[in-house]
mmCIF file of C-alpha atoms and ligand atoms in Angstrom:
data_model
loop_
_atom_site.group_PDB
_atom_site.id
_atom_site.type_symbol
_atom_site.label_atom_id
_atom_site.label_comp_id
_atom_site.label_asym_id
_atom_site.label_seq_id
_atom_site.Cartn_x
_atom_site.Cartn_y
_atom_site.Cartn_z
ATOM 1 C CA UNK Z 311 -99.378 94.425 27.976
ATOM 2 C CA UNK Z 312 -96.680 96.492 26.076
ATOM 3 C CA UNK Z 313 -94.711 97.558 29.011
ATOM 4 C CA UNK Z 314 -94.821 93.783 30.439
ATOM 5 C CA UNK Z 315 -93.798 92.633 27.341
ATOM 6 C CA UNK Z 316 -90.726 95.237 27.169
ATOM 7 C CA UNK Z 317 -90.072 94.575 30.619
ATOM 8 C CA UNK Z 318 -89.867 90.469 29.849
ATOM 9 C CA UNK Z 319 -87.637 91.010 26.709
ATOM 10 C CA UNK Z 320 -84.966 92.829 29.388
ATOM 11 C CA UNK Z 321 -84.992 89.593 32.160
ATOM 12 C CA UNK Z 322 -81.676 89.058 32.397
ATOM 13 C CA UNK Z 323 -82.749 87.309 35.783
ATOM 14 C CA UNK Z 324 -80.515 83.452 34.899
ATOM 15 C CA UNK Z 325 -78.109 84.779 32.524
ATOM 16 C CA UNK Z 326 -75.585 83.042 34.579
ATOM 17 C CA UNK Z 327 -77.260 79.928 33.657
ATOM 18 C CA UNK Z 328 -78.066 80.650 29.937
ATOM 19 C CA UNK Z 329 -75.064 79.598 27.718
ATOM 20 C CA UNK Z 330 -75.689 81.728 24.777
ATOM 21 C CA UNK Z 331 -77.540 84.467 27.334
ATOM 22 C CA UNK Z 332 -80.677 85.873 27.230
ATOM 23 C CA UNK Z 333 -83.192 86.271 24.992
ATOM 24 C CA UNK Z 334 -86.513 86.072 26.016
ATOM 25 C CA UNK Z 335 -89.173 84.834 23.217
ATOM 26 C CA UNK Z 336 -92.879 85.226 23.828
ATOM 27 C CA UNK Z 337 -95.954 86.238 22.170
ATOM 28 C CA UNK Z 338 -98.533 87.816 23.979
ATOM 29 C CA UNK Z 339 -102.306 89.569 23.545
ATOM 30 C CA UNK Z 340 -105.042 91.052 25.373
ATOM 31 C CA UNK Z 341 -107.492 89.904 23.287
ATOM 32 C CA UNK Z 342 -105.696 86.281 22.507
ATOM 33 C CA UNK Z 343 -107.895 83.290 22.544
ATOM 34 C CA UNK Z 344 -105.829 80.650 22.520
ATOM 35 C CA UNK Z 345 -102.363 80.126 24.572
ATOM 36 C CA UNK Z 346 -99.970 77.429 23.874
ATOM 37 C CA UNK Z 347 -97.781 76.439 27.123
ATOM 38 C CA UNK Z 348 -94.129 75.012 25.717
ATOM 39 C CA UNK Z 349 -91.101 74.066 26.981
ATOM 40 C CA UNK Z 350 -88.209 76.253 25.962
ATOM 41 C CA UNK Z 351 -86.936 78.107 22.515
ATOM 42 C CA UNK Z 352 -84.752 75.785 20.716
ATOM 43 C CA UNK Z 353 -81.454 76.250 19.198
ATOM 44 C CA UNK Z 354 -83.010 77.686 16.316
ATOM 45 C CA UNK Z 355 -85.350 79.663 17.955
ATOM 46 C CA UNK Z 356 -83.066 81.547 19.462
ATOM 47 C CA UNK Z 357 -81.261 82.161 16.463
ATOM 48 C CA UNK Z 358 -84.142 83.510 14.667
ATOM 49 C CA UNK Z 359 -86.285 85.439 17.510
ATOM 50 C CA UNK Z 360 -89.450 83.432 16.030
ATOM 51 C CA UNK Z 361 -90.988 81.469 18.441
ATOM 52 C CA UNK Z 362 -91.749 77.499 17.256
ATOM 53 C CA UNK Z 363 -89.543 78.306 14.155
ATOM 54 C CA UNK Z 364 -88.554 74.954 13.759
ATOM 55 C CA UNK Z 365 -88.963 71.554 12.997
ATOM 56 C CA UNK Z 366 -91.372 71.172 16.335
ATOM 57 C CA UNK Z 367 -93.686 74.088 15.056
ATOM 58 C CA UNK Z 368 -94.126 72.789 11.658
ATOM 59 C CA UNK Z 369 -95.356 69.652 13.180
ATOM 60 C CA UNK Z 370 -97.103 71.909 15.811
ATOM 61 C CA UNK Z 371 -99.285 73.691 13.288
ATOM 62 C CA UNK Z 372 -100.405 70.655 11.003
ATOM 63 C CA UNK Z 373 -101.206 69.067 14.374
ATOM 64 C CA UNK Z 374 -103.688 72.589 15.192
ATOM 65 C CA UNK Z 375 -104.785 73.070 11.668
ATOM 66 C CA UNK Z 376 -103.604 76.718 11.874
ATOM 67 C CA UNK Z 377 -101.044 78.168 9.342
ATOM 68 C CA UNK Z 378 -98.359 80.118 10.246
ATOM 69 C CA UNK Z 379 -100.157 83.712 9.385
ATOM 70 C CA UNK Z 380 -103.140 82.987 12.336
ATOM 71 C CA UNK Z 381 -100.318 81.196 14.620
ATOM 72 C CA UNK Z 382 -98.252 84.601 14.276
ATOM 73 C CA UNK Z 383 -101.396 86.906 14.914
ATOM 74 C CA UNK Z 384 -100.504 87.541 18.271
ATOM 75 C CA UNK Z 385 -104.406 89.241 18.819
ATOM 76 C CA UNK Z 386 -105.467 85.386 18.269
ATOM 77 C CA UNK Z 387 -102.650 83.317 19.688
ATOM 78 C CA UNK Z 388 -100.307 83.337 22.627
ATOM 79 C CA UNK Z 389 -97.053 81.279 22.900
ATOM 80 C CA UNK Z 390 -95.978 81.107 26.747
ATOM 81 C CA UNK Z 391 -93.346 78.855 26.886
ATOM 82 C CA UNK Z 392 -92.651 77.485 30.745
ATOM 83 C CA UNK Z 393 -89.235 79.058 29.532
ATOM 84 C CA UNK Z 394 -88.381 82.379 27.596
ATOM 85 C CA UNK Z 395 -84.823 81.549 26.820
ATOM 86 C CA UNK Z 396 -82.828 79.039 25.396
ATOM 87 C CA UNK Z 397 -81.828 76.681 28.402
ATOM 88 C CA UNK Z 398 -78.792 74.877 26.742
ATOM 89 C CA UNK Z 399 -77.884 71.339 25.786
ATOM 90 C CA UNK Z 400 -77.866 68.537 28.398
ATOM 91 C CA UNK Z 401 -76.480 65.039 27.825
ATOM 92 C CA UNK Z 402 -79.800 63.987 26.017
ATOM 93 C CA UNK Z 403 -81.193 66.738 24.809
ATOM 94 C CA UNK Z 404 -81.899 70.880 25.380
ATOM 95 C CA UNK Z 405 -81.760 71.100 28.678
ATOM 96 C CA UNK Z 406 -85.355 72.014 31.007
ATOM 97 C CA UNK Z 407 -86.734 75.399 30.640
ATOM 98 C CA UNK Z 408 -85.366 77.613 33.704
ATOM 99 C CA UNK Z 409 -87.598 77.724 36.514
ATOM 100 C CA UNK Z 410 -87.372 81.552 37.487
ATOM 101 C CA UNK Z 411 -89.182 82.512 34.462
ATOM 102 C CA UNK Z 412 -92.646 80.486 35.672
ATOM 103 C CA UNK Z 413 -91.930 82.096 38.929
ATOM 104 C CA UNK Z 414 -91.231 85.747 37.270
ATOM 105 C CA UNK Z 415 -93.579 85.934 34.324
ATOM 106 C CA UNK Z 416 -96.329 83.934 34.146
ATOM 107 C CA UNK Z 417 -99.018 85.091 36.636
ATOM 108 C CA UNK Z 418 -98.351 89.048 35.071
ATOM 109 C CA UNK Z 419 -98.524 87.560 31.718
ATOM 110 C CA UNK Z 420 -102.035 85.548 32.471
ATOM 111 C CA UNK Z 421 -103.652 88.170 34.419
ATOM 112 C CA UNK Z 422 -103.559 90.352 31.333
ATOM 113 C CA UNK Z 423 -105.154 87.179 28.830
ATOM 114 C CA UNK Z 424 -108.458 87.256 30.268
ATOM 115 C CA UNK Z 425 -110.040 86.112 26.856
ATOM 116 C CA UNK Z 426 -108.065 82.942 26.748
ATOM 117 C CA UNK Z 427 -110.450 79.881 26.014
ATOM 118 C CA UNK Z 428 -108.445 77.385 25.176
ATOM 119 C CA UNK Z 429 -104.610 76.527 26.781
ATOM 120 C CA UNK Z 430 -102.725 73.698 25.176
ATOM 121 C CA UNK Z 431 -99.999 72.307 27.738
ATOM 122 C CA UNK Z 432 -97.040 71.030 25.991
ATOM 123 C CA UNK Z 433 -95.305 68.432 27.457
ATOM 124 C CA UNK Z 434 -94.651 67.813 30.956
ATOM 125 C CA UNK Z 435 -93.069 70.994 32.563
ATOM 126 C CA UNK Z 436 -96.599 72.581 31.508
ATOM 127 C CA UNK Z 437 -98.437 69.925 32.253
ATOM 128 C CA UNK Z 438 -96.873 69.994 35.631
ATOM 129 C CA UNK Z 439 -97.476 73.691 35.718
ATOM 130 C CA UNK Z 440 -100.944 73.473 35.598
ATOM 131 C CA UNK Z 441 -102.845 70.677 35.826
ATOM 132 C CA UNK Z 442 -101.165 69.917 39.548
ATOM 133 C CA UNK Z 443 -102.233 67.075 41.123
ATOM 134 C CA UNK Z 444 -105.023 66.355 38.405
ATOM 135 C CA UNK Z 445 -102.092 65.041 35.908
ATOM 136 C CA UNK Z 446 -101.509 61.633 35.250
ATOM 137 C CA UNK Z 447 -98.396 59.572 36.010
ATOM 138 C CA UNK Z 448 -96.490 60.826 32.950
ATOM 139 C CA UNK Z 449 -97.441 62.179 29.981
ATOM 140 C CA UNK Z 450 -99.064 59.676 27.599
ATOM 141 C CA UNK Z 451 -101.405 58.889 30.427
ATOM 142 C CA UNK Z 452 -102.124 62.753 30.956
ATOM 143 C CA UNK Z 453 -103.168 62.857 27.185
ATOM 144 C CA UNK Z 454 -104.889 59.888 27.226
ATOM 145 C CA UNK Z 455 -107.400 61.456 29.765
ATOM 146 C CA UNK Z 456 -107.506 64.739 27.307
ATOM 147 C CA UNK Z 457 -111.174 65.028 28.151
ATOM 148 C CA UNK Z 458 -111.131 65.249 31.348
ATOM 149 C CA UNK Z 459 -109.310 68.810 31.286
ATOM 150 C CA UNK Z 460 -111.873 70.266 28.849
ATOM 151 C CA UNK Z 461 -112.708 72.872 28.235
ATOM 152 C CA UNK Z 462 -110.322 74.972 29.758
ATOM 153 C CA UNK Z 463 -106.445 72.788 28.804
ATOM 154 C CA UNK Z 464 -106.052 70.015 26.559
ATOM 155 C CA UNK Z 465 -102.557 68.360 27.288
ATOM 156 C CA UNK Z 466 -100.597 67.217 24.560
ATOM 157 C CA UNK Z 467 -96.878 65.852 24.109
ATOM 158 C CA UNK Z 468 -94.030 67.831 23.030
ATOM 159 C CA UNK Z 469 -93.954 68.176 18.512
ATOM 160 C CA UNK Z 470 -90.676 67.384 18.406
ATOM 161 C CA UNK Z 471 -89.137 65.422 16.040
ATOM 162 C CA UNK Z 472 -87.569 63.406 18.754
ATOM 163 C CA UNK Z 473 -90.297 61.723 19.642
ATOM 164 C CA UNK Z 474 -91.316 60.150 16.090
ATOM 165 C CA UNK Z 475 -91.121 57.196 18.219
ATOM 166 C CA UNK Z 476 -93.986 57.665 20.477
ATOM 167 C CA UNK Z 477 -96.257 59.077 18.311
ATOM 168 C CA UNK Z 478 -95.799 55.507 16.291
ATOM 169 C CA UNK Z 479 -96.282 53.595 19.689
ATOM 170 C CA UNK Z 480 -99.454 55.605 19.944
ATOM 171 C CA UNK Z 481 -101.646 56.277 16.894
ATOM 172 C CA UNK Z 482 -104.914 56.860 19.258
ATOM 173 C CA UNK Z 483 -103.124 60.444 19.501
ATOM 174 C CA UNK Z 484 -103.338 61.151 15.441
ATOM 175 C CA UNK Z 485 -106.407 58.979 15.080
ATOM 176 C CA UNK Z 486 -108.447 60.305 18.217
ATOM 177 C CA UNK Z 487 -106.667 63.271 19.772
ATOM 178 C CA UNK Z 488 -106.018 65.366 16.598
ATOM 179 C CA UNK Z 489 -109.423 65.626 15.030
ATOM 180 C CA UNK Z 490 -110.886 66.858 18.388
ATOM 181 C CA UNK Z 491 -107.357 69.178 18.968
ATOM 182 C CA UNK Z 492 -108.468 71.002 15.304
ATOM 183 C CA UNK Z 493 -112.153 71.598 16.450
ATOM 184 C CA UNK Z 494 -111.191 72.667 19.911
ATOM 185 C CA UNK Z 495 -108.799 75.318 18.207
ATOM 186 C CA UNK Z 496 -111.178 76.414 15.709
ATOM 187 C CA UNK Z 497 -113.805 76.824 18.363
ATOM 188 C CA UNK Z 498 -111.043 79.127 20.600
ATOM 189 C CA UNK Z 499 -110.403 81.087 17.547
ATOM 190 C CA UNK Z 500 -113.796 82.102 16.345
ATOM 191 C CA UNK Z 501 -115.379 82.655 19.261
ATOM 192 C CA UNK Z 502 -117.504 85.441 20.593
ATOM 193 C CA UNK Z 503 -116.117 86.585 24.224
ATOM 194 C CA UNK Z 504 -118.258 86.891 26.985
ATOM 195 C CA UNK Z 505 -117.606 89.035 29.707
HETATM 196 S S1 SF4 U 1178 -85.359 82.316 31.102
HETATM 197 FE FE1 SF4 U 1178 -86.990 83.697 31.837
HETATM 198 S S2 SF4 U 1178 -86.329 84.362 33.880
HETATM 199 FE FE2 SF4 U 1178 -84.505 83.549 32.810
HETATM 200 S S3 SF4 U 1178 -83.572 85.350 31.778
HETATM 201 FE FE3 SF4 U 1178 -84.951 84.391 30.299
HETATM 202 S S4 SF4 U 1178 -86.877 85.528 30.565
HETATM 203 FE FE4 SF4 U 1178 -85.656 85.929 32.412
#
């Protein structure tokens, strides 16, 4: 895992496309039990080289009911975001996460998390990812159905701050999706392995 995770922070495979260039940010484990799927390092992400260091992973980690010392403890968690570097700004937002590093990174990264329980899919480029054909028309719907993933992904939408308006439109997410989120993760986390 240590050379794949070297060999990840030296991708310079869309620098062309990155406007402050790369710099890959990913947290990775063999013995990891629970892996959060994101979109891309924001802004301030890629300032600090902390992965959800931001307004998003605050909300992130009340939603999980983890602090930031077991969300850092990269033998417990995994953050694989769908991108590693910051993708730039777009006309409504930070642009989608670049495609080449799904393509590049993922399966490597995966095959060495073999203890993974749980996988939270953030938003809808992980959602896409992974749940294929099985996702819903967008991703409210997709969240909606939550149980139907168990137990391997629970879907859930993207933490950011910019979308204080759906989580208004929809307080089934806080009122039914949270509580069962929190057990879910605290299930992942204490877990005995099998092999
Ligand atoms: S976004 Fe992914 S594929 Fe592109 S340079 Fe960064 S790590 Fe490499």
């Amino acid at each position: 895992m240590d050379a794949l995770l070297a060999e990840i922070r030296n991708c310079r495979a869309c620098t062309a496309h990155l406007p402050l260039g790369p710099r890959p940010i990913v947290q990775a484990s063999a013995p990891a039990r629970l892996l959060l799927i994101g979109q891309a390092p924001s802004m301030t992400v890629h300032t600090t080289g902390v992965p959800w260091n931001d307004k998003s992973g605050e909300q992130l980690r009340r939603w999980l009911g983890i602090d930031r010392e077991v969300f850092y403890d990269a033998t417990r968690v995994a953050l694989m975001p769908m991108g590693f570097c910051y993708p730039g700004r777009g006309i409504s937002g930070d642009l989608p996460p670049r495609r080449e590093c799904a393509e590049l990174w993922h399966a490597s990264l995966l095959a060495q998390m073999k203890q993974v329980e749980l996988t939270l899919l953030i938003g809808q480029y992980a959602q896409r990812q992974f749940l294929g054909a099985t996702r819903k028309a967008g991703v409210t719907e997709t969240v909606e159905a939550f149980a139907e993933y168990a137990p391997r992904f629970m879907p859930l939408p993207h933490p950011s701050p910019r979308n204080t308006g759906w989580f208004k439109q929809h307080p089934w997410f806080e009122r039914d999706v949270l509580p069962v989120l929190r057990e879910r993760v605290r299930q992942a986390l204490t877990s005995t392995f099998v092999p």
